[in-house]
PDB file of C-alpha atoms and ligand atoms in Angstrom:
ATOM      1  CA  MET A   1     125.161 127.216  55.340  1.00  0.00           C
ATOM      2  CA  ILE A   2     128.150 125.396  56.770  1.00  0.00           C
ATOM      3  CA  LYS A   3     127.545 127.129  60.048  1.00  0.00           C
ATOM      4  CA  PHE A   4     124.133 125.481  60.056  1.00  0.00           C
ATOM      5  CA  ILE A   5     125.489 122.030  59.230  1.00  0.00           C
ATOM      6  CA  GLY A   6     127.611 122.441  61.936  1.00  0.00           C
ATOM      7  CA  SER A   7     125.328 123.290  64.603  1.00  0.00           C
ATOM      8  CA  SER A   8     122.726 120.721  63.703  1.00  0.00           C
ATOM      9  CA  LEU A   9     125.803 118.170  64.121  1.00  0.00           C
ATOM     10  CA  LEU A  10     126.294 119.554  67.444  1.00  0.00           C
ATOM     11  CA  VAL A  11     122.731 118.980  68.434  1.00  0.00           C
ATOM     12  CA  LEU A  12     122.898 115.349  67.315  1.00  0.00           C
ATOM     13  CA  LEU A  13     126.212 114.872  69.441  1.00  0.00           C
ATOM     14  CA  LEU A  14     124.522 116.456  72.511  1.00  0.00           C
ATOM     15  CA  SER A  15     121.137 114.472  72.274  1.00  0.00           C
ATOM     16  CA  GLY A  16     123.138 111.286  71.755  1.00  0.00           C
ATOM     17  CA  CYS A  17     125.037 111.912  74.966  1.00  0.00           C
ATOM     18  CA  GLY A  18     121.956 112.619  76.843  1.00  0.00           C
ATOM     19  CA  LEU A  19     120.343 109.358  75.663  1.00  0.00           C
ATOM     20  CA  GLU A  20     123.466 107.210  76.554  1.00  0.00           C
ATOM     21  CA  LYS A  21     123.690 108.978  79.903  1.00  0.00           C
ATOM     22  CA  SER A  22     120.227 108.328  80.991  1.00  0.00           C
ATOM     23  CA  ALA A  23     120.509 104.783  79.937  1.00  0.00           C
ATOM     24  CA  SER A  24     123.521 104.034  81.821  1.00  0.00           C
ATOM     25  CA  VAL A  25     122.213 105.520  85.207  1.00  0.00           C
ATOM     26  CA  PRO A  26     120.683 102.576  87.144  1.00  0.00           C
ATOM     27  CA  GLN A  27     117.133 103.183  87.971  1.00  0.00           C
ATOM     28  CA  LYS A  28     116.673 103.089  91.975  1.00  0.00           C
ATOM     29  CA  ALA A  29     114.601  99.947  92.823  1.00  0.00           C
ATOM     30  CA  PHE A  30     111.336 100.668  94.827  1.00  0.00           C
ATOM     31  CA  GLN A  31     112.889  98.554  97.740  1.00  0.00           C
ATOM     32  CA  THR A  32     115.355 100.827  98.142  1.00  0.00           C
ATOM     33  CA  VAL A  33     115.878 103.492 101.115  1.00  0.00           C
ATOM     34  CA  THR A  34     118.558 105.516 102.506  1.00  0.00           C
ATOM     35  CA  GLU A  35     120.999 104.494 105.184  1.00  0.00           C
ATOM     36  CA  GLN A  36     119.065 106.830 107.651  1.00  0.00           C
ATOM     37  CA  GLU A  37     116.055 105.236 107.134  1.00  0.00           C
ATOM     38  CA  ALA A  38     116.992 101.196 107.399  1.00  0.00           C
ATOM     39  CA  ILE A  39     116.866  99.822 110.601  1.00  0.00           C
ATOM     40  CA  LEU A  40     119.510  96.972 110.720  1.00  0.00           C
ATOM     41  CA  LEU A  41     118.834  94.734 113.616  1.00  0.00           C
ATOM     42  CA  GLN A  42     121.620  92.516 113.557  1.00  0.00           C
ATOM     43  CA  ASP A  43     125.131  92.746 114.847  1.00  0.00           C
ATOM     44  CA  GLY A  44     128.772  92.742 113.549  1.00  0.00           C
ATOM     45  CA  LYS A  45     130.520  93.518 110.220  1.00  0.00           C
ATOM     46  CA  GLU A  46     128.009  91.513 108.149  1.00  0.00           C
ATOM     47  CA  LYS A  47     124.804  93.533 109.626  1.00  0.00           C
ATOM     48  CA  ARG A  48     124.099  95.206 106.230  1.00  0.00           C
ATOM     49  CA  TYR A  49     123.735  91.922 104.344  1.00  0.00           C
ATOM     50  CA  CYS A  50     120.866  89.353 103.913  1.00  0.00           C
ATOM     51  CA  SER A  51     121.742  86.516 106.679  1.00  0.00           C
ATOM     52  CA  ARG A  52     120.987  83.963 103.835  1.00  0.00           C
ATOM     53  CA  CYS A  53     121.760  85.232 100.428  1.00  0.00           C
ATOM     54  CA  GLY A  54     124.285  88.309 101.633  1.00  0.00           C
ATOM     55  CA  MET A  55     122.250  90.826  99.472  1.00  0.00           C
ATOM     56  CA  ASP A  56     122.264  94.682 100.788  1.00  0.00           C
ATOM     57  CA  LEU A  57     119.536  94.863 103.157  1.00  0.00           C
ATOM     58  CA  VAL A  58     119.280  98.577 102.665  1.00  0.00           C
ATOM     59  CA  ARG A  59     119.102  97.932  98.778  1.00  0.00           C
ATOM     60  CA  PHE A  60     116.079  95.733  99.421  1.00  0.00           C
ATOM     61  CA  TYR A  61     114.785  97.259 102.672  1.00  0.00           C
ATOM     62  CA  LYS A  62     111.021  97.332 101.627  1.00  0.00           C
ATOM     63  CA  THR A  63     110.947  93.662 101.723  1.00  0.00           C
ATOM     64  CA  ASN A  64     112.713  92.955 104.553  1.00  0.00           C
ATOM     65  CA  HIS A  65     112.163  90.477 107.319  1.00  0.00           C
ATOM     66  CA  ALA A  66     113.696  89.629 110.700  1.00  0.00           C
ATOM     67  CA  ALA A  67     113.540  87.226 113.197  1.00  0.00           C
ATOM     68  CA  GLU A  68     115.552  86.016 116.415  1.00  0.00           C
ATOM     69  CA  GLN A  69     117.826  82.738 116.334  1.00  0.00           C
ATOM     70  CA  ASP A  70     118.937  81.588 119.656  1.00  0.00           C
ATOM     71  CA  GLY A  71     118.409  85.103 121.157  1.00  0.00           C
ATOM     72  CA  LYS A  72     120.236  86.810 118.106  1.00  0.00           C
ATOM     73  CA  ALA A  73     118.558  89.054 115.563  1.00  0.00           C
ATOM     74  CA  VAL A  74     118.834  87.526 112.117  1.00  0.00           C
ATOM     75  CA  GLN A  75     117.576  89.880 108.928  1.00  0.00           C
ATOM     76  CA  TYR A  76     116.352  89.038 105.480  1.00  0.00           C
ATOM     77  CA  CYS A  77     116.423  90.709 102.196  1.00  0.00           C
ATOM     78  CA  SER A  78     112.755  89.278 101.729  1.00  0.00           C
ATOM     79  CA  ILE A  79     110.085  86.606 102.598  1.00  0.00           C
ATOM     80  CA  HIS A  80     111.808  84.013 100.363  1.00  0.00           C
ATOM     81  CA  CYS A  81     114.969  84.167 102.413  1.00  0.00           C
ATOM     82  CA  LEU A  82     113.312  83.731 105.788  1.00  0.00           C
ATOM     83  CA  GLU A  83     111.416  80.765 104.197  1.00  0.00           C
ATOM     84  CA  GLU A  84     114.790  79.595 102.873  1.00  0.00           C
ATOM     85  CA  HIS A  85     116.015  79.611 106.551  1.00  0.00           C
ATOM     86  CA  LEU A  86     112.823  78.240 108.069  1.00  0.00           C
ATOM     87  CA  GLY A  87     113.372  75.196 105.342  1.00  0.00           C
ATOM     88  CA  GLN A  88     116.558  74.312 107.232  1.00  0.00           C
ATOM     89  CA  GLY A  89     114.485  73.482 110.380  1.00  0.00           C
ATOM     90  CA  VAL A  90     115.586  76.059 112.280  1.00  0.00           C
ATOM     91  CA  THR A  91     113.321  77.603 115.435  1.00  0.00           C
ATOM     92  CA  LEU A  92     112.832  81.534 114.899  1.00  0.00           C
ATOM     93  CA  LYS A  93     111.260  83.678 117.292  1.00  0.00           C
ATOM     94  CA  ASN A  94     109.569  86.838 116.922  1.00  0.00           C
ATOM     95  CA  PRO A  95     109.190  87.158 113.096  1.00  0.00           C
ATOM     96  CA  LYS A  96     108.987  91.048 111.747  1.00  0.00           C
ATOM     97  CA  VAL A  97     108.454  92.522 108.526  1.00  0.00           C
ATOM     98  CA  VAL A  98     108.886  96.113 107.348  1.00  0.00           C
ATOM     99  CA  ASP A  99     105.879  98.374 106.955  1.00  0.00           C
ATOM    100  CA  VAL A 100     106.619 100.051 103.583  1.00  0.00           C
ATOM    101  CA  SER A 101     104.537 103.093 104.568  1.00  0.00           C
ATOM    102  CA  THR A 102     106.548 103.721 108.055  1.00  0.00           C
ATOM    103  CA  LEU A 103     109.487 101.636 107.309  1.00  0.00           C
ATOM    104  CA  LYS A 104     109.357 100.385 110.724  1.00  0.00           C
ATOM    105  CA  PHE A 105     109.530  96.697 111.632  1.00  0.00           C
ATOM    106  CA  ILE A 106     106.048  95.132 112.735  1.00  0.00           C
ATOM    107  CA  SER A 107     105.282  91.658 113.619  1.00  0.00           C
ATOM    108  CA  ILE A 108     104.131  89.584 110.853  1.00  0.00           C
ATOM    109  CA  ALA A 109     101.000  88.849 112.836  1.00  0.00           C
ATOM    110  CA  ASP A 110     100.068  92.643 112.149  1.00  0.00           C
ATOM    111  CA  ALA A 111     100.757  92.638 108.687  1.00  0.00           C
ATOM    112  CA  PHE A 112      98.702  92.970 105.348  1.00  0.00           C
ATOM    113  CA  TYR A 113     100.635  91.696 102.410  1.00  0.00           C
ATOM    114  CA  ILE A 114     100.160  92.945  98.846  1.00  0.00           C
ATOM    115  CA  VAL A 115     101.054  89.906  96.891  1.00  0.00           C
ATOM    116  CA  GLY A 116     101.658  89.839  93.058  1.00  0.00           C
ATOM    117  CA  SER A 117     101.543  93.618  92.722  1.00  0.00           C
ATOM    118  CA  SER A 118     103.218  95.312  89.336  1.00  0.00           C
ATOM    119  CA  LYS A 119     106.345  96.535  91.639  1.00  0.00           C
ATOM    120  CA  ARG A 120     109.138  94.197  91.391  1.00  0.00           C
ATOM    121  CA  GLY A 121     109.878  91.465  93.882  1.00  0.00           C
ATOM    122  CA  THR A 122     113.405  90.552  95.949  1.00  0.00           C
ATOM    123  CA  MET A 123     114.375  87.164  94.802  1.00  0.00           C
ATOM    124  CA  THR A 124     111.080  86.276  93.372  1.00  0.00           C
ATOM    125  CA  ARG A 125     108.879  86.812  90.571  1.00  0.00           C
ATOM    126  CA  VAL A 126     105.927  87.488  92.944  1.00  0.00           C
ATOM    127  CA  SER A 127     106.454  90.375  94.965  1.00  0.00           C
ATOM    128  CA  LYS A 128     105.305  90.812  98.489  1.00  0.00           C
ATOM    129  CA  TYR A 129     105.080  94.022 100.111  1.00  0.00           C
ATOM    130  CA  ALA A 130     103.602  94.323 103.933  1.00  0.00           C
ATOM    131  CA  PHE A 131     101.719  97.341 105.724  1.00  0.00           C
ATOM    132  CA  SER A 132     100.457  97.705 109.070  1.00  0.00           C
ATOM    133  CA  ASN A 133      97.478  99.800 108.075  1.00  0.00           C
ATOM    134  CA  LEU A 134      94.832  98.256 105.652  1.00  0.00           C
ATOM    135  CA  GLU A 135      94.320 101.356 104.153  1.00  0.00           C
ATOM    136  CA  ASP A 136      97.833 102.089 103.078  1.00  0.00           C
ATOM    137  CA  ALA A 137      97.829  98.380 101.700  1.00  0.00           C
ATOM    138  CA  LYS A 138      94.576  99.289  99.664  1.00  0.00           C
ATOM    139  CA  LYS A 139      96.085 102.324  98.274  1.00  0.00           C
ATOM    140  CA  PHE A 140      99.121 100.549  97.068  1.00  0.00           C
ATOM    141  CA  GLN A 141      97.042  98.056  95.671  1.00  0.00           C
ATOM    142  CA  LYS A 142      94.768 100.317  93.820  1.00  0.00           C
ATOM    143  CA  LEU A 143      97.966 101.801  92.269  1.00  0.00           C
ATOM    144  CA  TYR A 144      99.881  98.752  91.555  1.00  0.00           C
ATOM    145  CA  GLY A 145      97.362  95.618  91.738  1.00  0.00           C
ATOM    146  CA  GLY A 146      97.923  92.406  93.660  1.00  0.00           C
ATOM    147  CA  GLU A 147      96.177  90.462  96.402  1.00  0.00           C
ATOM    148  CA  ILE A 148      95.824  91.467 100.165  1.00  0.00           C
ATOM    149  CA  MET A 149      96.908  88.450 102.137  1.00  0.00           C
ATOM    150  CA  ASP A 150      98.073  87.815 105.775  1.00  0.00           C
ATOM    151  CA  PHE A 151     101.570  86.644 106.523  1.00  0.00           C
ATOM    152  CA  ASN A 152     100.388  82.788 105.881  1.00  0.00           C
ATOM    153  CA  GLY A 153      99.052  83.580 102.601  1.00  0.00           C
ATOM    154  CA  ALA A 154     101.986  85.569 101.474  1.00  0.00           C
ATOM    155  CA  HIS A 155     104.105  82.798 102.900  1.00  0.00           C
ATOM    156  CA  GLU A 156     102.579  80.037 101.120  1.00  0.00           C
ATOM    157  CA  LYS A 157     103.314  82.035  97.856  1.00  0.00           C
ATOM    158  CA  ALA A 158     106.668  82.255  99.177  1.00  0.00           C
ATOM    159  CA  LYS A 159     106.958  78.639  99.276  1.00  0.00           C
ATOM    160  CA  GLU A 160     105.763  78.223  95.741  1.00  0.00           C
ATOM    161  CA  ASP A 161     109.512  79.767  94.924  1.00  0.00           C
ATOM    162  CA  PHE A 162     111.021  76.467  96.296  1.00  0.00           C
ATOM    163  CA  ARG A 163     108.953  74.036  94.296  1.00  0.00           C
TER     164      ARG A 163
HETATM  165 ZN1   ZN B   1     118.263  87.119 100.787  1.00  0.00          ZN
END
């Protein structure tokens, strides 16, 4: 009898441990890629961090945007931070966004954005993920919802965060 009580206690303790462990391990964000997968366009010590808010660009890679300012690459964690920079009245050239499918930068002119899917956004409650291929965007939309927009549509949505 005593032995039985002892072993059931042990089971309780073990399952308690398991619960605690799974709760304390942070879930990887959808935006996160490996360091090898991420393309960092900026130079210098701070190249891994958003030029506006300082967040880790690898961690939020799938919503990264980039552009050139005075011939130098600037990279952003999100369209939110790109918009924040544009709001300063700067001139940016060659704006780009990460294609979620290939993890390569594409011109914003070629991007199909899924706006407002169930996947969490970066610096916003309304997420915006870009794809170069319309079929990929549609597949994503089927799984996670949201609306398909071009850059201008996604940009207008991003501006709403500042109102
Ligand atoms: Zn940022």
